[in-house]
Short mmCIF file of C-alpha atoms (C1' of nucleotides) in Angstrom, two decimals:
data_model
loop_
_atom_site.label_atom_id
_atom_site.label_comp_id
_atom_site.label_asym_id
_atom_site.label_seq_id
_atom_site.Cartn_x
_atom_site.Cartn_y
_atom_site.Cartn_z
CA UNK F 1 -26.87 -11.67 24.34
CA UNK F 2 -26.62 -11.28 20.62
CA UNK F 3 -24.17 -8.91 19.04
CA UNK F 4 -25.82 -6.36 16.85
CA UNK F 5 -24.44 -4.68 13.84
CA UNK F 6 -23.13 -1.25 14.80
CA UNK F 7 -21.77 -0.39 11.38
CA UNK F 8 -25.28 0.49 10.25
CA UNK F 9 -25.57 3.09 12.99
CA UNK F 10 -22.16 4.53 12.24
CA UNK F 11 -23.26 5.00 8.64
CA UNK F 12 -26.65 6.43 9.57
CA UNK F 13 -24.95 8.78 11.99
CA UNK F 14 -22.53 10.09 9.41
CA UNK F 15 -25.41 10.63 7.01
CA UNK F 16 -27.07 13.01 9.49
CA UNK F 17 -24.39 15.52 8.52
CA UNK F 18 -25.33 15.57 4.85
CA UNK F 19 -26.21 13.21 1.99
CA UNK F 20 -23.14 11.32 0.84
CA UNK F 21 -21.82 8.52 -1.32
CA UNK F 22 -20.28 5.39 0.15
CA UNK F 23 -16.91 6.73 -0.80
CA UNK F 24 -17.63 10.00 0.99
CA UNK F 25 -18.69 8.14 4.12
CA UNK F 26 -15.39 6.34 4.21
CA UNK F 27 -13.46 9.56 3.73
CA UNK F 28 -15.54 11.37 6.32
CA UNK F 29 -14.79 8.67 8.89
CA UNK F 30 -11.11 8.74 8.01
CA UNK F 31 -11.09 12.42 8.86
CA UNK F 32 -13.26 12.51 11.94
CA UNK F 33 -13.94 9.26 13.75
CA UNK F 34 -10.80 7.39 12.84
CA UNK F 35 -9.49 7.31 16.39
CA UNK F 36 -12.42 5.39 17.75
CA UNK F 37 -14.33 4.08 14.76
CA UNK F 38 -13.30 2.86 11.33
CA UNK F 39 -15.08 1.05 8.55
CA UNK F 40 -13.75 -0.60 5.43
CA UNK F 41 -15.37 -0.30 2.00
CA UNK F 42 -16.10 -4.02 2.14
CA UNK F 43 -18.46 -3.25 4.99
CA UNK F 44 -19.89 0.07 3.87
CA UNK F 45 -21.21 -0.83 0.42
CA UNK F 46 -23.14 -4.00 1.32
CA UNK F 47 -24.68 -2.37 4.40
CA UNK F 48 -25.61 0.72 2.44
CA UNK F 49 -27.51 -1.56 0.04
CA UNK F 50 -29.22 -3.20 2.99
CA UNK F 51 -30.19 0.13 4.51
CA UNK F 52 -31.70 1.07 1.16
CA UNK F 53 -33.81 -2.10 1.08
CA UNK F 54 -34.99 -1.35 4.61
CA UNK F 55 -35.85 2.21 3.54
CA UNK F 56 -33.64 3.77 6.19
CA UNK F 57 -31.86 5.68 3.44
CA UNK F 58 -32.79 6.79 -0.07
CA UNK F 59 -30.46 6.82 -3.02
CA UNK F 60 -30.30 9.37 -5.80
CA UNK F 61 -28.19 8.42 -8.74
CA UNK F 62 -26.43 11.61 -9.72
CA UNK F 63 -25.36 10.63 -13.21
CA UNK F 64 -27.21 13.66 -14.53
CA UNK F 65 -24.49 16.13 -13.60
CA UNK F 66 -22.43 15.09 -16.61
CA UNK F 67 -19.64 13.69 -14.51
CA UNK F 68 -19.33 10.07 -13.49
CA UNK F 69 -22.02 8.13 -11.64
CA UNK F 70 -22.23 8.60 -7.90
CA UNK F 71 -24.80 7.05 -5.60
CA UNK F 72 -25.74 9.69 -3.09
CA UNK F 73 -27.43 8.33 0.02
CA UNK F 74 -29.71 10.35 2.26
CA UNK F 75 -31.10 9.31 5.61
CA UNK F 76 -34.90 9.01 5.84
CA UNK F 77 -37.21 9.89 8.73
CA UNK F 78 -37.39 6.18 9.56
CA UNK F 79 -33.62 5.97 9.45
CA UNK F 80 -33.26 8.89 11.83
CA UNK F 81 -35.75 7.28 14.18
CA UNK F 82 -33.80 4.03 14.15
CA UNK F 83 -30.58 5.91 14.83
CA UNK F 84 -32.13 7.74 17.78
CA UNK F 85 -33.41 4.50 19.23
CA UNK F 86 -29.91 3.07 19.13
CA UNK F 87 -28.41 6.25 20.59
CA UNK F 88 -30.69 5.87 23.61
CA UNK F 89 -29.73 2.24 24.24
CA UNK F 90 -27.20 1.25 26.85
CA UNK F 91 -23.59 1.22 25.72
CA UNK F 92 -21.50 -1.93 25.82
CA UNK F 93 -17.92 -1.56 27.01
CA UNK F 94 -16.03 -4.66 25.93
CA UNK F 95 -12.38 -4.60 26.94
CA UNK F 96 -10.34 -4.24 23.79
CA UNK F 97 -7.32 -6.44 23.31
CA UNK F 98 -3.92 -4.89 23.80
CA UNK F 99 -1.04 -6.71 22.17
CA UNK F 100 1.64 -4.53 23.78
CA UNK F 101 0.37 -5.36 27.26
CA UNK F 102 0.18 -9.03 26.38
CA UNK F 103 3.81 -9.02 25.31
CA UNK F 104 4.82 -7.10 28.39
CA UNK F 105 2.85 -9.48 30.57
CA UNK F 106 5.04 -12.27 29.21
CA UNK F 107 8.09 -10.00 29.42
CA UNK F 108 9.95 -12.41 31.69
CA UNK F 109 10.49 -14.63 28.65
CA UNK F 110 12.10 -11.84 26.69
CA UNK F 111 15.25 -9.77 26.96
CA UNK F 112 14.56 -6.45 28.65
CA UNK F 113 16.04 -4.62 25.69
CA UNK F 114 13.17 -5.99 23.64
CA UNK F 115 10.57 -4.93 26.18
CA UNK F 116 12.15 -1.52 26.33
CA UNK F 117 12.14 -1.24 22.56
CA UNK F 118 8.44 -1.98 22.32
CA UNK F 119 7.51 0.68 24.83
CA UNK F 120 9.90 3.20 23.32
CA UNK F 121 8.43 2.69 19.89
CA UNK F 122 4.93 2.99 21.27
CA UNK F 123 5.91 6.24 22.95
CA UNK F 124 7.08 7.63 19.64
CA UNK F 125 3.85 6.67 17.91
CA UNK F 126 1.80 8.27 20.65
CA UNK F 127 3.67 11.53 20.29
CA UNK F 128 2.89 11.62 16.59
CA UNK F 129 -0.73 10.92 17.32
CA UNK F 130 -0.83 13.76 19.82
CA UNK F 131 0.30 16.18 17.15
CA UNK F 132 -2.51 15.04 14.90
CA UNK F 133 -4.97 15.56 17.73
CA UNK F 134 -3.77 19.10 18.23
CA UNK F 135 -4.27 19.78 14.54
CA UNK F 136 -7.74 18.27 14.61
CA UNK F 137 -8.56 20.41 17.60
CA UNK F 138 -7.75 23.58 15.70
CA UNK F 139 -9.88 22.48 12.76
CA UNK F 140 -12.93 21.73 14.85
CA UNK F 141 -12.71 24.94 16.85
CA UNK F 142 -13.39 26.91 13.70
CA UNK F 143 -16.15 24.61 12.54
CA UNK F 144 -19.54 26.30 12.87
CA UNK F 145 -21.40 22.97 12.79
CA UNK F 146 -23.85 22.23 15.57
CA UNK F 147 -22.12 18.89 15.90
CA UNK F 148 -18.82 20.51 16.84
CA UNK F 149 -19.31 20.51 20.65
CA UNK F 150 -19.82 16.75 20.58
CA UNK F 151 -16.83 16.23 18.34
CA UNK F 152 -14.74 18.14 20.83
CA UNK F 153 -15.83 15.79 23.61
CA UNK F 154 -14.57 12.77 21.73
CA UNK F 155 -11.36 14.57 20.92
CA UNK F 156 -10.90 15.49 24.56
CA UNK F 157 -11.20 11.82 25.43
CA UNK F 158 -8.45 10.91 23.02
CA UNK F 159 -6.16 13.60 24.39
CA UNK F 160 -6.66 12.54 27.98
CA UNK F 161 -5.94 8.93 27.18
CA UNK F 162 -2.89 9.86 25.13
CA UNK F 163 -1.39 11.82 27.96
CA UNK F 164 -1.99 8.97 30.37
CA UNK F 165 -0.37 6.55 27.95
CA UNK F 166 2.64 8.81 27.48
CA UNK F 167 3.07 9.14 31.23
CA UNK F 168 2.91 5.38 31.58
CA UNK F 169 5.56 4.92 28.92
CA UNK F 170 7.86 7.34 30.71
CA UNK F 171 7.51 5.45 33.97
CA UNK F 172 8.04 2.07 32.37
CA UNK F 173 11.07 3.19 30.40
CA UNK F 174 12.72 4.15 33.67
CA UNK F 175 12.12 0.67 35.04
CA UNK F 176 13.37 -1.48 32.16
CA UNK L 1 -0.19 -7.52 5.60
CA UNK L 2 -1.84 -10.65 6.84
CA UNK L 3 -3.28 -10.91 10.29
CA UNK L 4 -1.74 -13.62 12.37
CA UNK L 5 -3.29 -15.61 15.08
CA UNK L 6 -2.38 -14.15 18.45
CA UNK L 7 -4.45 -16.53 20.51
CA UNK L 8 -1.76 -19.17 20.10
CA UNK L 9 0.81 -16.87 21.68
CA UNK L 10 -1.49 -15.93 24.51
CA UNK L 11 -1.89 -19.62 25.27
CA UNK L 12 1.81 -20.39 24.93
CA UNK L 13 2.59 -17.44 27.18
CA UNK L 14 0.23 -18.57 29.91
CA UNK L 15 1.74 -22.04 29.73
CA UNK L 16 5.17 -20.62 30.60
CA UNK L 17 3.87 -20.22 34.14
CA UNK L 18 3.11 -23.92 34.61
CA UNK L 19 1.52 -26.85 32.78
CA UNK L 20 -2.22 -26.44 32.62
CA UNK L 21 -5.47 -27.77 31.18
CA UNK L 22 -7.54 -25.75 28.73
CA UNK L 23 -9.94 -25.02 31.52
CA UNK L 24 -7.11 -23.74 33.71
CA UNK L 25 -5.86 -21.46 30.95
CA UNK L 26 -9.27 -19.87 30.70
CA UNK L 27 -9.45 -19.38 34.45
CA UNK L 28 -5.94 -18.05 34.61
CA UNK L 29 -6.71 -15.44 31.97
CA UNK L 30 -9.93 -14.49 33.74
CA UNK L 31 -7.87 -13.73 36.81
CA UNK L 32 -4.87 -12.01 35.32
CA UNK L 33 -5.09 -10.74 31.76
CA UNK L 34 -8.83 -10.10 31.59
CA UNK L 35 -8.42 -6.34 31.29
CA UNK L 36 -6.48 -6.51 28.09
CA UNK L 37 -6.81 -10.05 26.81
CA UNK L 38 -9.57 -12.62 26.91
CA UNK L 39 -10.18 -15.91 25.19
CA UNK L 40 -13.27 -18.07 24.98
CA UNK L 41 -13.29 -21.87 25.33
CA UNK L 42 -14.41 -22.11 21.74
CA UNK L 43 -11.01 -20.67 20.78
CA UNK L 44 -8.81 -22.31 23.38
CA UNK L 45 -9.61 -25.97 22.79
CA UNK L 46 -9.23 -26.09 19.00
CA UNK L 47 -6.00 -24.08 19.13
CA UNK L 48 -4.61 -26.24 21.89
CA UNK L 49 -5.19 -29.24 19.64
CA UNK L 50 -3.42 -27.43 16.82
CA UNK L 51 -0.45 -26.54 19.03
CA UNK L 52 -0.22 -30.21 19.98
CA UNK L 53 -0.12 -31.27 16.32
CA UNK L 54 2.63 -28.71 15.70
CA UNK L 55 4.53 -30.04 18.73
CA UNK L 56 4.62 -26.65 20.44
CA UNK L 57 3.00 -28.26 23.46
CA UNK L 58 2.80 -31.78 24.85
CA UNK L 59 -0.23 -33.32 26.50
CA UNK L 60 -0.30 -35.70 29.42
CA UNK L 61 -3.63 -37.31 30.09
CA UNK L 62 -3.93 -37.38 33.86
CA UNK L 63 -6.66 -39.98 34.21
CA UNK L 64 -4.33 -42.03 36.41
CA UNK L 65 -4.94 -39.98 39.54
CA UNK L 66 -8.31 -41.63 40.06
CA UNK L 67 -10.23 -38.42 39.53
CA UNK L 68 -11.69 -37.31 36.22
CA UNK L 69 -9.76 -36.98 33.01
CA UNK L 70 -7.82 -33.76 32.53
CA UNK L 71 -5.61 -32.94 29.60
CA UNK L 72 -2.59 -31.15 30.99
CA UNK L 73 -0.62 -29.20 28.40
CA UNK L 74 3.02 -28.28 28.74
CA UNK L 75 4.99 -25.94 26.51
CA UNK L 76 7.92 -27.54 24.63
CA UNK L 77 11.33 -26.05 23.81
CA UNK L 78 10.08 -25.42 20.28
CA UNK L 79 7.00 -23.75 21.67
CA UNK L 80 9.05 -21.47 23.87
CA UNK L 81 11.23 -20.56 20.93
CA UNK L 82 8.17 -19.69 18.85
CA UNK L 83 6.80 -17.56 21.70
CA UNK L 84 10.07 -15.67 22.00
CA UNK L 85 10.15 -15.00 18.29
CA UNK L 86 6.72 -13.46 18.52
CA UNK L 87 7.63 -11.45 21.61
CA UNK L 88 10.47 -9.84 19.67
CA UNK L 89 8.30 -8.86 16.73
CA UNK L 90 6.92 -5.35 16.34
CA UNK L 91 3.63 -4.68 18.05
CA UNK L 92 0.57 -3.62 16.10
CA UNK L 93 -1.58 -0.91 17.64
CA UNK L 94 -4.95 -1.01 15.93
CA UNK L 95 -7.36 1.61 17.26
CA UNK L 96 -10.08 -0.22 19.11
CA UNK L 97 -13.68 0.78 18.52
CA UNK L 98 -15.41 2.80 21.17
CA UNK L 99 -19.18 2.70 21.10
CA UNK L 100 -19.60 5.38 23.76
CA UNK L 101 -17.57 7.87 21.75
CA UNK L 102 -19.50 6.99 18.61
CA UNK L 103 -22.77 7.74 20.36
CA UNK L 104 -21.40 10.94 21.78
CA UNK L 105 -20.07 11.94 18.39
CA UNK L 106 -23.65 11.75 17.12
CA UNK L 107 -24.89 13.39 20.32
CA UNK L 108 -26.53 16.26 18.47
CA UNK L 109 -29.23 13.81 17.40
CA UNK L 110 -30.01 12.83 20.97
CA UNK L 111 -31.40 14.55 24.04
CA UNK L 112 -28.62 15.73 26.30
CA UNK L 113 -30.14 13.81 29.20
CA UNK L 114 -29.38 10.67 27.26
CA UNK L 115 -25.80 11.69 26.56
CA UNK L 116 -25.39 12.58 30.19
CA UNK L 117 -26.81 9.24 31.26
CA UNK L 118 -24.35 7.29 29.13
CA UNK L 119 -21.34 9.09 30.56
CA UNK L 120 -22.66 8.88 34.11
CA UNK L 121 -23.16 5.15 33.81
CA UNK L 122 -19.71 4.74 32.32
CA UNK L 123 -18.27 6.69 35.22
CA UNK L 124 -19.90 4.31 37.65
CA UNK L 125 -18.53 1.27 35.87
CA UNK L 126 -15.06 2.75 35.83
CA UNK L 127 -15.16 3.31 39.57
CA UNK L 128 -16.02 -0.33 40.14
CA UNK L 129 -13.21 -1.39 37.86
CA UNK L 130 -10.79 0.78 39.79
CA UNK L 131 -11.64 -1.04 42.99
CA UNK L 132 -10.89 -4.34 41.30
CA UNK L 133 -7.56 -2.99 40.14
CA UNK L 134 -6.64 -1.97 43.64
CA UNK L 135 -7.47 -5.46 44.85
CA UNK L 136 -5.41 -7.05 42.07
CA UNK L 137 -2.53 -4.76 42.97
CA UNK L 138 -2.48 -6.06 46.52
CA UNK L 139 -2.53 -9.66 45.33
CA UNK L 140 0.38 -9.24 42.96
CA UNK L 141 2.51 -7.35 45.44
CA UNK L 142 2.65 -10.47 47.58
CA UNK L 143 3.26 -12.78 44.67
CA UNK L 144 6.84 -14.09 44.68
CA UNK L 145 6.72 -15.01 40.99
CA UNK L 146 9.43 -13.72 38.72
CA UNK L 147 6.67 -12.61 36.40
CA UNK L 148 5.23 -10.22 38.99
CA UNK L 149 7.17 -7.08 37.95
CA UNK L 150 5.78 -7.39 34.43
CA UNK L 151 2.30 -7.99 35.70
CA UNK L 152 2.58 -4.80 37.70
CA UNK L 153 3.47 -2.86 34.57
CA UNK L 154 0.29 -3.95 32.82
CA UNK L 155 -1.71 -3.16 35.93
CA UNK L 156 -0.15 0.27 36.11
CA UNK L 157 -1.26 0.89 32.56
CA UNK L 158 -4.83 0.04 33.43
CA UNK L 159 -4.80 2.34 36.43
CA UNK L 160 -3.42 5.29 34.51
CA UNK L 161 -6.01 4.90 31.78
CA UNK L 162 -8.80 4.50 34.30
CA UNK L 163 -7.89 7.73 36.04
CA UNK L 164 -7.76 9.58 32.74
CA UNK L 165 -11.15 8.18 31.80
CA UNK L 166 -12.65 9.17 35.14
CA UNK L 167 -11.29 12.70 34.78
CA UNK L 168 -12.77 12.93 31.32
CA UNK L 169 -16.17 11.80 32.59
CA UNK L 170 -16.08 14.47 35.28
CA UNK L 171 -15.36 17.18 32.75
CA UNK L 172 -18.01 15.99 30.32
CA UNK L 173 -20.66 15.68 33.01
CA UNK L 174 -20.18 19.34 33.82
CA UNK L 175 -20.75 20.25 30.19
CA UNK L 176 -23.93 18.29 29.46
"C1'" DT O 1 -0.45 7.82 -22.62
"C1'" DT O 2 -0.06 6.38 -18.44
"C1'" DT O 3 -0.83 7.20 -13.91
"C1'" DC O 4 -3.49 8.64 -10.11
"C1'" DG O 5 -7.62 9.49 -7.58
"C1'" DC O 6 -12.55 8.68 -7.75
"C1'" DA O 7 -16.02 5.20 -7.15
"C1'" DT O 8 -18.42 0.82 -6.50
"C1'" DG O 9 -18.59 -3.45 -5.50
"C1'" DT O 10 -17.59 -8.93 -4.66
"C1'" DA O 11 -15.39 -13.07 -2.80
"C1'" DA O 12 -12.55 -15.50 0.23
"C1'" DG O 13 -11.17 -16.30 4.46
"C1'" DC O 14 -9.99 -15.69 9.26
"C1'" DT O 15 -11.14 -14.57 14.09
"C1'" DG O 16 -13.91 -14.95 17.59
"C1'" DT O 17 -18.39 -15.44 20.06
"C1'" DT O 18 -22.54 -17.87 21.35
"C1'" DA O 19 -24.99 -21.63 22.07
"C1'" DC O 20 -25.25 -26.15 22.59
"C1'" DA O 21 -24.01 -31.10 23.95
"C1'" DT O 22 -22.15 -34.13 27.20
"C1'" DG O 23 -20.92 -36.06 31.38
"C1'" DA O 24 -18.26 -36.35 35.78
"C1'" DT O 25 -17.63 -34.83 40.56
"C1'" DT O 26 -18.31 -32.25 44.69
"C1'" DC O 27 -20.93 -29.94 47.99
"C1'" DC O 28 -25.17 -28.93 50.43
"C1'" DG S 1 -31.23 -35.89 45.37
"C1'" DG S 2 -30.18 -31.63 43.17
"C1'" DA S 3 -27.26 -27.77 42.15
"C1'" DA S 4 -23.04 -25.93 41.07
"C1'" DT S 5 -18.69 -26.43 39.27
"C1'" DC S 6 -15.29 -28.95 36.65
"C1'" DA S 7 -14.05 -30.19 32.02
"C1'" DT S 8 -13.95 -30.81 27.02
"C1'" DG S 9 -15.45 -30.03 22.99
"C1'" DT S 10 -18.44 -28.84 18.38
"C1'" DA S 11 -21.36 -26.19 15.18
"C1'" DA S 12 -23.20 -22.17 13.49
"C1'" DC S 13 -22.54 -17.87 12.25
"C1'" DA S 14 -21.55 -12.84 12.77
"C1'" DG S 15 -18.29 -9.45 11.72
"C1'" DC S 16 -14.60 -7.68 9.59
"C1'" DT S 17 -10.38 -7.32 6.67
"C1'" DT S 18 -7.93 -8.19 2.55
"C1'" DA S 19 -7.49 -8.70 -1.93
"C1'" DC S 20 -9.29 -8.43 -6.08
"C1'" DA S 21 -12.13 -6.72 -10.21
"C1'" DT S 22 -13.75 -2.98 -12.78
"C1'" DG S 23 -13.94 1.28 -15.05
"C1'" DC S 24 -14.23 6.44 -15.46
"C1'" DG S 25 -12.08 11.08 -15.56
"C1'" DA S 26 -8.40 14.32 -14.86
"C1'" DA S 27 -3.91 15.70 -14.96
"C1'" DA S 28 0.98 15.25 -16.04
#
DNA sequence: TTTCGCATGTAAGCTGTTACATGATTCC
DNA sequence: GGAATCATGTAACAGCTTACATGCGAAA
């Protein structure tokens, strides 16, 4: 089973919203998908060039507007088709690594103050994240985009998980 | 901020249970940490050799027992010290990628039957996983190891998350 | 004028997986 | 005898991050 490049689909997907530059794509992801999908510029630019060669996107060089040069990419009909094909394919669910759990699993070798500290700190970070989710929720609710219902589903997922994680922290902190 | 190799600590941590061969380490992880940490043989063997060179483990070649050759690795005092240092260091919490959420985020470009299918299938897989967790829970409860309380904490985490994920699936399946 | 954000890209390097190679032993 | 499992390893390469290089325009 070969691994296939999902970055290309993430980029194509973002481009269904509107034509964008590589820089815009990065920013867009930082504002919307950052809790379950991130890309670095070192990935985006080379893959954008590849997508262009494969004619899945077109590029208009907007140097005409008097301001600085920006490469604006737009998804093509072929690109949209390729995206839809991928969307219909079965999803892989690899178990992500969790460093906190690994440390806790070996917790016997550590002082319990240390184990407690790790969980406590995690708890604090989760609470901050939850606030950001609540803010994002407000923003999307007023978004008239047709995509909004789907965005809400992914947000809902994050919230549910966060609450479960917070509950777990509370229980663990009582134990150690 | 450089990334540091966590595989070495996973291996050292497993070796605190008892001396083991590379093969055993793999099996041990498959049976205990597989829901939050996995390693492939292609990682384990080279890193074991490296740990040996750094004197964090020792190796006794048990060809004497008449059976086939097995390299049994044992953690040294230095190795244990290195493990403990790592255990005390702050934990990084990178957001793992989630392909299902990415597809759902782009769900507007897909038929809703497809979106529904993905979530439904995920739901089924989660239910199977939950059964495995319940089995693992029973096994650990009867384990007299001093590590057992910590193992239970990681298991608890998995259960909490699973329930949250299942709930989310139920809600989403009503919507699409 | 100098700093910051915009904007695009490249190169190096690490992590980790997959696939392959090899051969012994045990069980049916 | 043949299959499955035990057991150790290597090579190729995909994927991704980090750091770096470059330069424009706007604002302070």
